[in-house]
Amino acid sequence: MIAFHRVGLEYPRTGTKALYNVSLEVKKGEFVYVVGHSGAGKSTLLALILRRLLPTQGAVYFAGQNLKLLRGDQVALHRRRIGMVFQDHRLLSDMTVEENLAFVLRVQGIPSREWPERIATALRRVGLAHKKRAFPEELSVGEAQRVAIARALLLDPPVILADEPTGNLDLDNALQVLDILKAAHQRGATVVVATHSRELPEAYPARVVVLKAGQVVRDERPGEGGSIRVRESPDRGGKEEA
Ligand SMILES: Nc1ncnc2c1ncn2[C@@H]1O[C@H](COP(=O)(O)OP(=O)(O)OP(=O)(O)O)[C@@H](O)[C@H]1O
Ligand SMILES: [Mg+2]
């Protein structure tokens, strides 16, 4: 579904090398945690999948397509296949919950007769059907984040990317958010979650990819005897973590 072939990413303005030689394959229907310290490259990796960034080395493939070769409106179509969730909900403050969701459907050109059903389904999935007339500031942080997930799920995207979706939440709310992502996974979505949280992989065990200073240093699936360790290149001077 998603494949990184020896991907390097250097931010042009600052010359920061955020990823080195990352090779990674995420199969359709997989659930993957991407973990690593601040600055390890997690958000950069997600931005490459969204094609917000193009690799400076190597290539990123999505459903067999090299993302670098997408043109104009193909980029918009590509992003439509991805539901993106951020740490902060990024809801529009002057719109109610249902207006926030309708806004996405309008932008995506979904016929308005389909909106009520789609909005109702999305809110039901996150347990917030009763909040559709609330404004974002009238929601708790956890509720606002669940609305943001409802928004990401509106078009039933085959892939969901979440960047620290529980970063601002206490454990109870974090586990609610995880449950929603888990349900989407069980309906067949491919899910990639960047997180600092140790609790999420404990609560819902899945593959864990560890990034360190821009490199994949570990990649393990639950139940596997040994983990796949990837040696860091010597010029980074890094050591493997136990
Ligand atoms: N737009 C940018 N321009 C230049 N450098 C950037 C940019 N965004 C990130 N970086 C740098 O790239 C590296 C990786 O950053 P990234 O945001 O991917 O890390 P992260 O793992 O998501 O960290 P965090 O856990 O803090 O969110 C860091 O050194 C960061 O300073
Ligand atoms: Mg980040």
Coordinates of N, CA and C and ligand atoms in Angstrom, one line a residue:
M1 N 0.8 -1.2 0.0 CA 0.0 0.0 0.0 C 0.9 1.3 0.0
I2 N 1.8 1.3 0.9 CA 2.8 2.4 1.0 C 4.2 1.8 1.0
A3 N 5.1 2.3 0.2 CA 6.4 1.8 0.2 C 7.4 2.9 0.1
F4 N 8.4 2.9 1.0 CA 9.6 3.8 0.9 C 10.8 3.0 0.4
H5 N 11.4 3.5 -0.6 CA 12.6 2.9 -1.2 C 13.8 3.8 -1.0
R6 N 14.5 3.5 0.0 CA 15.8 4.2 0.3 C 15.5 5.7 0.3
V7 N 14.6 6.2 1.1 CA 14.2 7.6 1.1 C 15.1 8.4 1.9
G8 N 15.5 9.5 1.4 CA 16.2 10.6 2.1 C 15.4 11.8 2.0
L9 N 15.4 12.6 3.0 CA 14.7 13.9 2.9 C 15.5 15.0 3.6
E10 N 15.9 16.0 2.8 CA 16.6 17.1 3.3 C 15.7 18.3 3.1
Y11 N 15.4 19.0 4.2 CA 14.7 20.3 4.1 C 15.5 21.3 3.4
P12 N 15.1 21.8 2.2 CA 16.0 22.7 1.4 C 16.4 24.0 2.1
R13 N 15.4 24.6 2.8 CA 15.8 25.9 3.3 C 16.8 25.9 4.4
T14 N 16.7 24.9 5.3 CA 17.7 24.8 6.4 C 18.8 23.8 6.2
G15 N 18.6 23.0 5.2 CA 19.6 21.9 5.0 C 19.5 20.8 6.0
T16 N 18.4 20.8 6.8 CA 18.3 19.7 7.8 C 18.0 18.4 7.1
K17 N 18.7 17.4 7.5 CA 18.5 16.1 6.9 C 17.5 15.4 7.9
A18 N 16.3 15.2 7.5 CA 15.3 14.6 8.5 C 15.2 13.1 8.3
L19 N 15.4 12.6 7.1 CA 15.4 11.1 7.0 C 16.6 10.6 6.1
Y20 N 17.1 9.5 6.5 CA 18.2 8.9 5.8 C 17.8 7.5 5.3
N21 N 17.9 7.2 4.1 CA 17.9 5.8 3.6 C 16.8 5.0 4.3
V22 N 15.6 5.5 4.3 CA 14.4 4.8 4.9 C 13.8 3.9 3.9
S23 N 13.8 2.6 4.2 CA 13.0 1.6 3.4 C 12.0 1.0 4.3
L24 N 10.8 0.9 3.8 CA 9.7 0.5 4.7 C 8.6 0.1 3.8
E25 N 7.9 -0.9 4.2 CA 6.7 -1.3 3.4 C 5.5 -1.5 4.4
V26 N 4.4 -0.8 4.1 CA 3.2 -0.9 4.9 C 2.2 -1.6 4.0
K27 N 1.7 -2.8 4.4 CA 0.8 -3.5 3.6 C -0.6 -3.0 3.8
K28 N -1.5 -3.3 2.8 CA -2.9 -2.9 2.9 C -3.5 -3.6 4.2
G29 N -4.2 -2.8 5.0 CA -4.8 -3.3 6.1 C -3.9 -3.4 7.4
E30 N -2.7 -3.0 7.3 CA -1.8 -3.0 8.4 C -2.1 -1.8 9.4
F31 N -1.7 -2.0 10.6 CA -1.7 -0.9 11.6 C -0.3 -0.8 12.1
V32 N 0.2 0.4 12.0 CA 1.7 0.6 12.3 C 1.8 1.8 13.2
Y33 N 2.6 1.7 14.3 CA 3.0 2.8 15.1 C 4.4 3.2 14.6
V34 N 4.5 4.5 14.4 CA 5.9 5.1 14.2 C 6.3 5.9 15.4
V35 N 7.3 5.4 16.1 CA 7.7 6.0 17.3 C 9.2 6.5 17.2
G36 N 9.5 7.3 18.1 CA 10.9 7.9 18.1 C 10.9 9.2 18.8
H37 N 12.1 9.7 19.3 CA 12.2 10.9 20.0 C 11.7 12.1 19.1
S38 N 11.5 13.2 19.8 CA 11.2 14.5 19.1 C 12.3 14.8 18.1
G39 N 11.9 15.1 16.9 CA 12.9 15.4 15.8 C 13.4 14.1 15.1
A40 N 12.9 13.0 15.4 CA 13.4 11.7 14.8 C 13.0 11.6 13.3
G41 N 11.9 12.3 13.0 CA 11.5 12.3 11.6 C 10.1 11.7 11.3
K42 N 9.3 11.6 12.4 CA 8.0 11.0 12.3 C 7.0 11.8 11.4
S43 N 6.9 13.1 11.7 CA 6.0 13.9 11.0 C 6.5 14.1 9.5
T44 N 7.8 14.1 9.3 CA 8.3 14.1 8.0 C 7.9 12.9 7.2
L45 N 8.0 11.8 7.8 CA 7.6 10.5 7.1 C 6.1 10.6 6.7
L46 N 5.3 11.1 7.6 CA 3.8 11.2 7.2 C 3.6 12.2 6.1
A47 N 4.4 13.3 6.2 CA 4.3 14.3 5.1 C 4.6 13.8 3.7
L48 N 5.6 12.9 3.7 CA 6.0 12.2 2.5 C 4.8 11.4 1.9
I49 N 4.1 10.7 2.8 CA 3.0 9.8 2.4 C 1.9 10.7 1.8
L50 N 1.7 11.8 2.5 CA 0.6 12.8 2.0 C 1.0 13.5 0.7
R51 N 2.3 13.4 0.4 CA 2.9 14.1 -0.7 C 2.9 15.7 -0.4
R52 N 3.0 16.0 0.8 CA 3.3 17.4 1.2 C 4.8 17.7 0.9
L53 N 5.6 16.6 0.9 CA 7.0 16.7 0.6 C 7.4 15.7 -0.4
L54 N 8.4 16.0 -1.2 CA 8.9 14.9 -2.1 C 10.3 14.5 -1.6
P55 N 10.6 13.3 -1.7 CA 11.9 12.8 -1.2 C 13.1 13.5 -2.0
T56 N 14.2 13.8 -1.3 CA 15.3 14.3 -2.0 C 16.2 13.1 -2.5
Q57 N 16.0 11.9 -1.9 CA 16.6 10.7 -2.4 C 15.6 9.6 -2.4
G58 N 15.7 8.6 -3.3 CA 14.8 7.5 -3.2 C 13.4 7.9 -3.7
A59 N 12.4 7.0 -3.4 CA 11.1 7.2 -3.9 C 10.0 6.7 -2.9
V60 N 8.9 7.3 -2.9 CA 7.7 6.9 -2.0 C 6.6 6.4 -3.0
Y61 N 6.1 5.2 -2.8 CA 5.1 4.7 -3.6 C 3.8 4.5 -2.8
F62 N 2.7 4.8 -3.4 CA 1.4 4.6 -2.8 C 0.5 3.8 -3.7
A63 N 0.0 2.7 -3.3 CA -0.7 1.8 -4.2 C 0.0 1.6 -5.6
G64 N 1.3 1.4 -5.5 CA 2.1 1.2 -6.7 C 2.5 2.4 -7.5
Q65 N 2.0 3.6 -7.1 CA 2.4 4.8 -7.8 C 3.5 5.5 -7.2
N66 N 4.5 5.9 -8.0 CA 5.5 6.8 -7.4 C 4.9 8.2 -7.2
L67 N 4.9 8.6 -6.0 CA 4.2 9.9 -5.7 C 4.8 11.1 -6.4
K68 N 6.1 11.0 -6.8 CA 6.7 12.1 -7.4 C 6.1 12.3 -8.8
L69 N 5.5 11.3 -9.4 CA 5.0 11.4 -10.8 C 3.6 11.9 -10.8
L70 N 3.0 12.2 -9.7 CA 1.6 12.7 -9.7 C 1.6 14.1 -10.2
R71 N 0.6 14.5 -11.0 CA 0.5 15.8 -11.5 C -0.8 16.5 -11.0
G72 N -0.7 17.8 -10.8 CA -1.9 18.6 -10.5 C -3.0 18.0 -9.8
D73 N -4.1 17.7 -10.5 CA -5.3 17.2 -9.8 C -5.1 15.8 -9.3
Q74 N -4.1 15.1 -9.8 CA -3.8 13.8 -9.2 C -3.4 13.9 -7.8
V75 N -2.7 15.0 -7.4 CA -2.3 15.1 -6.0 C -3.5 15.3 -5.1
A76 N -4.5 16.0 -5.6 CA -5.7 16.2 -4.8 C -6.4 14.9 -4.6
L77 N -6.5 14.1 -5.7 CA -7.1 12.8 -5.7 C -6.4 11.8 -4.7
H78 N -5.0 11.9 -4.8 CA -4.2 11.1 -3.8 C -4.6 11.5 -2.4
R79 N -4.6 12.7 -2.1 CA -4.9 13.1 -0.7 C -6.3 12.7 -0.2
R80 N -7.2 12.6 -1.2 CA -8.5 12.1 -0.8 C -8.6 10.7 -0.3
R81 N -7.5 10.0 -0.7 CA -7.4 8.6 -0.2 C -6.9 8.4 1.2
I82 N -6.5 9.6 1.8 CA -5.9 9.6 3.1 C -6.7 10.4 4.0
G83 N -7.0 9.9 5.2 CA -7.6 10.7 6.3 C -6.5 11.1 7.2
M84 N -6.3 12.4 7.5 CA -5.2 12.8 8.3 C -5.7 13.4 9.6
V85 N -5.1 13.0 10.7 CA -5.4 13.5 12.0 C -4.2 14.0 12.6
F86 N -4.3 15.2 13.2 CA -3.1 15.9 13.8 C -3.3 15.9 15.3
Q87 N -2.3 16.3 16.0 CA -2.3 16.4 17.5 C -3.3 17.4 18.0
D88 N -3.4 18.6 17.3 CA -4.4 19.5 17.6 C -5.5 19.4 16.6
H89 N -6.8 19.5 17.0 CA -7.9 19.1 16.2 C -8.0 19.8 14.9
R90 N -7.6 21.1 14.8 CA -7.6 21.9 13.6 C -9.1 22.0 13.1
L91 N -10.0 22.1 14.0 CA -11.4 22.4 13.5 C -11.5 23.9 13.3
L92 N -12.4 24.3 12.4 CA -12.7 25.7 12.2 C -13.6 26.2 13.3
S93 N -13.1 27.3 14.0 CA -13.8 27.7 15.2 C -15.1 28.4 15.0
D94 N -15.3 28.9 13.8 CA -16.6 29.6 13.6 C -17.7 28.7 13.0
M95 N -17.4 27.4 13.0 CA -18.4 26.5 12.4 C -18.7 25.5 13.5
T96 N -20.0 25.0 13.5 CA -20.4 23.9 14.4 C -19.7 22.6 13.9
V97 N -19.9 21.6 14.7 CA -19.3 20.3 14.4 C -19.8 19.8 13.0
E98 N -21.1 19.9 12.8 CA -21.7 19.4 11.6 C -21.2 20.3 10.4
E99 N -21.1 21.6 10.7 CA -20.7 22.5 9.6 C -19.2 22.2 9.2
N100 N -18.4 21.9 10.2 CA -17.0 21.5 10.0 C -16.9 20.3 9.0
L101 N -17.8 19.3 9.3 CA -17.8 18.1 8.5 C -18.4 18.4 7.1
A102 N -19.4 19.2 7.1 CA -20.0 19.5 5.8 C -19.1 20.2 4.9
F103 N -18.2 21.1 5.5 CA -17.3 21.8 4.8 C -16.3 20.9 4.0
V104 N -15.9 19.8 4.6 CA -15.0 18.9 4.0 C -15.7 18.2 2.8
L105 N -17.0 17.9 3.0 CA -17.8 17.2 1.9 C -18.0 18.1 0.8
R106 N -18.2 19.4 1.1 CA -18.4 20.4 0.0 C -17.1 20.5 -0.8
V107 N -16.0 20.7 -0.1 CA -14.7 20.9 -0.8 C -14.4 19.6 -1.7
Q108 N -14.8 18.5 -1.2 CA -14.5 17.2 -2.0 C -15.6 17.0 -3.0
G109 N -16.6 17.9 -3.2 CA -17.5 17.7 -4.2 C -18.6 16.6 -4.0
I110 N -18.8 16.3 -2.8 CA -19.8 15.2 -2.5 C -21.2 15.9 -2.6
P111 N -22.2 15.3 -3.3 CA -23.5 15.8 -3.4 C -24.2 16.1 -2.1
S112 N -24.8 17.2 -1.9 CA -25.3 17.6 -0.6 C -26.4 16.7 -0.1
R113 N -27.1 15.9 -0.9 CA -28.1 15.0 -0.4 C -27.4 13.9 0.4
E114 N -26.1 13.6 0.1 CA -25.4 12.6 0.9 C -24.8 13.0 2.2
W115 N -24.8 14.4 2.4 CA -24.1 14.9 3.6 C -24.7 14.4 4.9
P116 N -26.1 14.5 5.1 CA -26.6 14.1 6.5 C -26.2 12.7 6.9
E117 N -26.4 11.8 5.9 CA -26.1 10.4 6.3 C -24.6 10.2 6.6
R118 N -23.7 10.8 5.8 CA -22.3 10.7 6.0 C -21.9 11.3 7.3
I119 N -22.4 12.5 7.6 CA -22.1 13.2 8.8 C -22.6 12.4 10.0
A120 N -23.8 11.9 9.9 CA -24.4 11.1 11.0 C -23.5 9.8 11.3
T121 N -23.1 9.1 10.2 CA -22.3 7.9 10.4 C -21.0 8.3 11.0
A122 N -20.3 9.3 10.6 CA -19.0 9.7 11.1 C -19.1 10.0 12.6
L123 N -20.1 10.8 12.9 CA -20.3 11.2 14.3 C -20.7 10.0 15.2
R124 N -21.5 9.1 14.7 CA -21.8 8.0 15.5 C -20.6 7.1 15.8
R125 N -19.7 7.0 14.8 CA -18.5 6.2 15.0 C -17.6 6.7 16.1
V126 N -17.7 8.0 16.3 CA -16.8 8.6 17.4 C -17.7 8.9 18.7
G127 N -18.9 8.5 18.6 CA -19.8 8.6 19.8 C -20.2 10.1 20.1
L128 N -20.3 10.9 19.1 CA -20.6 12.3 19.3 C -21.8 12.8 18.5
A129 N -22.7 12.0 18.2 CA -23.9 12.4 17.4 C -24.6 13.6 18.1
H130 N -24.6 13.5 19.4 CA -25.3 14.6 20.2 C -24.6 15.9 20.2
K131 N -23.4 16.0 19.7 CA -22.7 17.3 19.7 C -22.7 18.0 18.3
K132 N -23.5 17.6 17.4 CA -23.3 18.1 16.1 C -23.6 19.6 16.0
R133 N -24.4 20.2 16.9 CA -24.6 21.6 16.9 C -23.7 22.4 17.7
A134 N -22.7 21.8 18.4 CA -21.8 22.5 19.2 C -20.6 23.1 18.4
F135 N -20.1 24.3 18.9 CA -18.9 24.8 18.3 C -17.7 24.2 19.0
P136 N -16.6 24.2 18.2 CA -15.4 23.5 18.8 C -15.1 24.0 20.2
E137 N -15.2 25.3 20.5 CA -14.8 25.7 21.9 C -15.8 25.2 22.9
E138 N -16.9 24.7 22.5 CA -17.9 24.1 23.4 C -17.7 22.6 23.7
L139 N -16.6 22.1 23.1 CA -16.2 20.7 23.3 C -15.0 20.6 24.2
S140 N -14.9 19.4 24.9 CA -13.7 19.1 25.6 C -12.6 18.8 24.6
V141 N -11.4 18.8 25.1 CA -10.2 18.6 24.2 C -10.4 17.2 23.5
G142 N -10.8 16.2 24.3 CA -11.0 14.8 23.8 C -12.1 14.8 22.8
E143 N -13.2 15.5 23.1 CA -14.3 15.5 22.1 C -13.9 16.1 20.8
A144 N -13.2 17.2 20.9 CA -12.7 17.9 19.7 C -11.8 17.0 18.9
Q145 N -11.0 16.3 19.6 CA -10.1 15.4 18.8 C -10.9 14.2 18.1
R146 N -12.0 13.8 18.8 CA -12.8 12.7 18.2 C -13.5 13.3 17.0
V147 N -14.0 14.6 17.0 CA -14.6 15.2 15.9 C -13.6 15.2 14.7
A148 N -12.3 15.6 15.1 CA -11.3 15.6 14.0 C -11.1 14.3 13.4
I149 N -11.2 13.2 14.2 CA -11.1 11.9 13.6 C -12.3 11.6 12.7
A150 N -13.5 12.0 13.2 CA -14.7 11.8 12.4 C -14.5 12.5 11.0
R151 N -13.9 13.7 11.1 CA -13.7 14.4 9.8 C -12.7 13.6 8.9
A152 N -11.7 13.0 9.5 CA -10.8 12.2 8.7 C -11.4 11.0 8.1
L153 N -12.4 10.5 8.8 CA -13.1 9.2 8.3 C -14.2 9.5 7.4
L154 N -14.6 10.7 7.2 CA -15.8 11.1 6.4 C -15.9 10.4 5.1
L155 N -14.8 10.4 4.4 CA -14.8 9.8 3.0 C -14.4 8.3 3.0
D156 N -14.4 7.7 4.2 CA -13.9 6.3 4.3 C -12.6 6.1 3.5
P157 N -11.6 6.8 3.9 CA -10.3 6.7 3.1 C -9.7 5.3 3.4
P158 N -9.0 4.7 2.4 CA -8.4 3.5 2.7 C -7.2 3.6 3.6
V159 N -6.6 4.8 3.7 CA -5.5 5.0 4.6 C -5.7 6.1 5.6
I160 N -5.4 5.9 6.8 CA -5.5 6.9 7.9 C -4.1 7.2 8.5
L161 N -3.7 8.4 8.5 CA -2.4 8.8 9.1 C -2.8 9.7 10.3
A162 N -2.2 9.4 11.4 CA -2.4 10.2 12.6 C -1.1 10.6 13.2
D163 N -0.9 12.0 13.3 CA 0.3 12.5 13.9 C 0.1 12.9 15.3
E164 N 0.6 12.1 16.2 CA 0.4 12.4 17.7 C -1.1 12.7 18.0
P165 N -2.0 11.8 17.6 CA -3.4 12.1 17.8 C -3.8 12.1 19.2
T166 N -3.0 11.6 20.1 CA -3.4 11.6 21.5 C -2.4 12.4 22.4
G167 N -1.6 13.3 21.7 CA -0.6 14.0 22.4 C -1.1 15.0 23.4
N168 N -2.3 15.5 23.2 CA -2.9 16.4 24.2 C -3.9 15.8 25.1
L169 N -4.0 14.5 25.1 CA -5.1 13.9 25.9 C -4.6 13.1 27.1
D170 N -5.5 13.0 28.1 CA -5.2 12.1 29.2 C -5.4 10.6 28.7
L171 N -5.1 9.7 29.6 CA -5.1 8.3 29.1 C -6.5 7.8 28.7
D172 N -7.5 8.2 29.5 CA -8.8 7.8 29.1 C -9.2 8.2 27.7
N173 N -9.0 9.5 27.5 CA -9.3 10.1 26.1 C -8.4 9.5 25.0
A174 N -7.2 9.3 25.4 CA -6.3 8.7 24.4 C -6.8 7.3 24.0
L175 N -7.2 6.5 25.0 CA -7.7 5.2 24.7 C -9.0 5.2 23.8
Q176 N -9.8 6.2 24.1 CA -11.0 6.4 23.2 C -10.6 6.7 21.8
V177 N -9.6 7.6 21.6 CA -9.2 7.9 20.3 C -8.6 6.6 19.6
L178 N -7.8 5.9 20.4 CA -7.3 4.6 19.9 C -8.4 3.6 19.5
D179 N -9.4 3.6 20.3 CA -10.5 2.7 19.9 C -11.1 3.0 18.6
I180 N -11.2 4.3 18.3 CA -11.8 4.8 17.0 C -10.9 4.4 15.8
L181 N -9.6 4.6 16.0 CA -8.6 4.2 15.0 C -8.6 2.7 14.8
K182 N -8.7 2.0 15.9 CA -8.8 0.5 15.9 C -10.0 0.0 15.1
A183 N -11.2 0.7 15.3 CA -12.4 0.3 14.6 C -12.2 0.5 13.1
A184 N -11.6 1.6 12.8 CA -11.4 1.9 11.3 C -10.4 0.8 10.8
H185 N -9.4 0.4 11.5 CA -8.5 -0.6 11.1 C -9.3 -1.9 10.9
Q186 N -10.2 -2.2 11.8 CA -10.9 -3.5 11.7 C -11.9 -3.5 10.6
R187 N -12.3 -2.2 10.1 CA -13.2 -2.2 8.9 C -12.3 -2.3 7.6
G188 N -11.0 -2.3 7.8 CA -10.1 -2.6 6.6 C -9.1 -1.5 6.3
A189 N -9.2 -0.4 7.0 CA -8.3 0.7 6.7 C -6.8 0.4 7.1
T190 N -5.9 0.9 6.4 CA -4.5 0.9 6.7 C -4.2 2.1 7.6
V191 N -3.6 1.9 8.8 CA -3.5 3.0 9.7 C -2.0 3.2 10.1
V192 N -1.6 4.4 10.1 CA -0.2 4.7 10.5 C -0.3 5.8 11.6
V193 N 0.2 5.5 12.8 CA 0.1 6.4 13.9 C 1.5 6.8 14.4
A194 N 1.8 8.1 14.3 CA 3.1 8.6 14.9 C 2.7 8.9 16.3
T195 N 3.5 8.4 17.3 CA 3.2 8.7 18.7 C 4.4 8.6 19.6
H196 N 4.4 9.3 20.7 CA 5.3 9.2 21.8 C 4.8 8.2 22.8
S197 N 3.6 7.9 22.7 CA 2.9 7.2 23.8 C 3.4 5.7 23.9
R198 N 3.7 5.3 25.0 CA 3.9 3.8 25.2 C 2.7 3.1 25.5
E199 N 1.6 3.8 25.9 CA 0.4 3.1 26.3 C -0.3 2.6 25.0
L200 N -0.3 3.4 23.9 CA -1.0 2.9 22.8 C -0.6 1.5 22.3
P201 N 0.7 1.3 22.0 CA 1.0 0.0 21.6 C 0.7 -1.1 22.6
E202 N 0.7 -0.7 23.9 CA 0.3 -1.7 24.9 C -1.2 -2.0 24.8
A203 N -2.0 -1.0 24.6 CA -3.4 -1.2 24.6 C -3.9 -1.9 23.3
Y204 N -3.2 -1.6 22.2 CA -3.6 -2.3 20.9 C -2.3 -2.6 20.2
P205 N -1.8 -3.8 20.5 CA -0.5 -4.2 20.0 C -0.5 -4.3 18.4
A206 N 0.5 -3.8 17.8 CA 0.6 -3.8 16.4 C 2.1 -3.5 16.0
R207 N 2.4 -3.5 14.8 CA 3.7 -3.3 14.3 C 4.3 -1.9 14.8
V208 N 5.5 -1.9 15.3 CA 6.1 -0.7 15.8 C 7.4 -0.4 14.9
V209 N 7.5 0.7 14.3 CA 8.6 1.1 13.6 C 9.3 2.2 14.4
V210 N 10.6 2.0 14.7 CA 11.3 3.0 15.6 C 12.2 3.8 14.7
L211 N 12.0 5.2 14.7 CA 12.9 6.1 14.0 C 13.8 6.7 15.0
K212 N 15.1 6.8 14.6 CA 16.0 7.5 15.4 C 16.9 8.4 14.5
A213 N 16.9 9.6 14.8 CA 17.7 10.6 14.0 C 17.5 10.3 12.5
G214 N 16.3 10.1 12.1 CA 16.0 10.0 10.6 C 16.2 8.6 10.0
Q215 N 16.5 7.6 10.9 CA 16.7 6.3 10.3 C 15.8 5.3 11.1
V216 N 15.4 4.2 10.3 CA 14.6 3.2 11.0 C 15.6 2.3 11.7
V217 N 15.5 2.2 13.0 CA 16.4 1.4 13.8 C 15.8 0.1 14.3
R218 N 14.5 0.1 14.2 CA 13.8 -1.2 14.7 C 12.4 -1.2 13.9
D219 N 12.0 -2.5 13.7 CA 10.7 -2.7 13.0 C 10.2 -4.0 13.5
E220 N 9.2 -4.0 14.4 CA 8.8 -5.3 14.9 C 7.3 -5.4 15.0
R221 N 6.9 -6.6 14.8 CA 5.5 -7.0 14.9 C 5.2 -7.7 16.2
P222 N 4.0 -7.6 16.8 CA 3.8 -8.3 18.0 C 3.8 -9.8 17.7
G223 N 4.3 -10.5 18.7 CA 4.3 -12.0 18.6 C 5.5 -12.5 17.8
E224 N 6.3 -11.6 17.2 CA 7.5 -12.0 16.6 C 8.6 -12.3 17.6
G225 N 9.3 -13.4 17.5 CA 10.3 -13.7 18.5 C 11.3 -12.6 18.6
G226 N 12.0 -12.3 17.5 CA 13.0 -11.3 17.5 C 12.6 -10.1 16.7
S227 N 13.1 -9.0 17.0 CA 12.8 -7.8 16.2 C 13.8 -7.7 15.0
I228 N 13.4 -7.0 14.0 CA 14.3 -6.7 12.9 C 15.0 -5.5 13.3
R229 N 16.3 -5.6 13.5 CA 17.1 -4.4 13.8 C 17.8 -3.9 12.6
V230 N 17.8 -2.7 12.4 CA 18.4 -2.1 11.2 C 19.6 -1.3 11.7
R231 N 20.8 -1.6 11.3 CA 22.0 -0.9 11.8 C 22.0 0.5 11.2
E232 N 22.4 1.4 12.1 CA 22.5 2.8 11.6 C 23.8 2.9 10.8
S233 N 23.8 3.8 9.8 CA 25.0 4.0 9.1 C 26.1 4.7 9.9
P234 N 27.4 4.3 9.7 CA 28.4 4.7 10.6 C 28.6 6.3 10.7
D235 N 28.3 6.9 9.6 CA 28.5 8.4 9.6 C 27.6 9.1 10.6
R236 N 26.6 8.4 11.0 CA 25.7 9.1 12.0 C 26.2 8.9 13.4
G237 N 27.2 8.0 13.6 CA 27.8 7.7 14.9 C 26.8 7.2 15.9
G238 N 25.7 6.7 15.5 CA 24.6 6.2 16.4 C 24.9 4.8 16.9
K239 N 24.3 4.5 18.0 CA 24.3 3.1 18.5 C 22.9 2.6 18.5
E240 N 22.9 1.2 18.3 CA 21.5 0.6 18.4 C 21.0 0.7 19.8
E241 N 19.7 0.9 19.8 CA 19.1 0.8 21.2 C 18.7 -0.6 21.5
A242 N 18.8 -0.9 22.7 CA 18.4 -2.3 23.1 C 16.9 -2.4 23.0
Ligands
LIG1 N1 9.6 22.5 7.7 C1 10.8 22.2 8.1 N2 11.9 22.9 7.7 C2 13.2 22.5 8.1 N3 13.4 21.5 9.0 C3 12.4 20.8 9.5 C4 11.0 21.1 9.1 N4 10.2 20.3 9.7 C5 11.0 19.5 10.5 N5 12.3 19.8 10.4 C6 13.4 19.1 11.0 O1 13.4 17.8 10.6 C7 13.7 16.9 11.6 C8 12.6 15.9 11.8 O2 11.4 16.6 12.2 P1 10.0 15.9 12.4 O3 9.0 17.0 12.6 O4 9.8 15.0 11.3 O5 10.3 15.1 13.7 P2 9.2 14.3 14.7 O6 9.8 13.0 14.9 O7 7.9 14.5 14.1 O8 9.3 15.2 16.0 P3 8.2 15.5 17.1 O9 8.0 14.2 17.9 O10 8.7 16.6 17.9 O11 6.9 15.8 16.4 C9 14.0 17.8 12.8 O12 15.4 18.0 12.9 C10 13.3 19.1 12.5 O13 13.9 20.2 13.1
MG2 MG 6.1 15.4 14.7

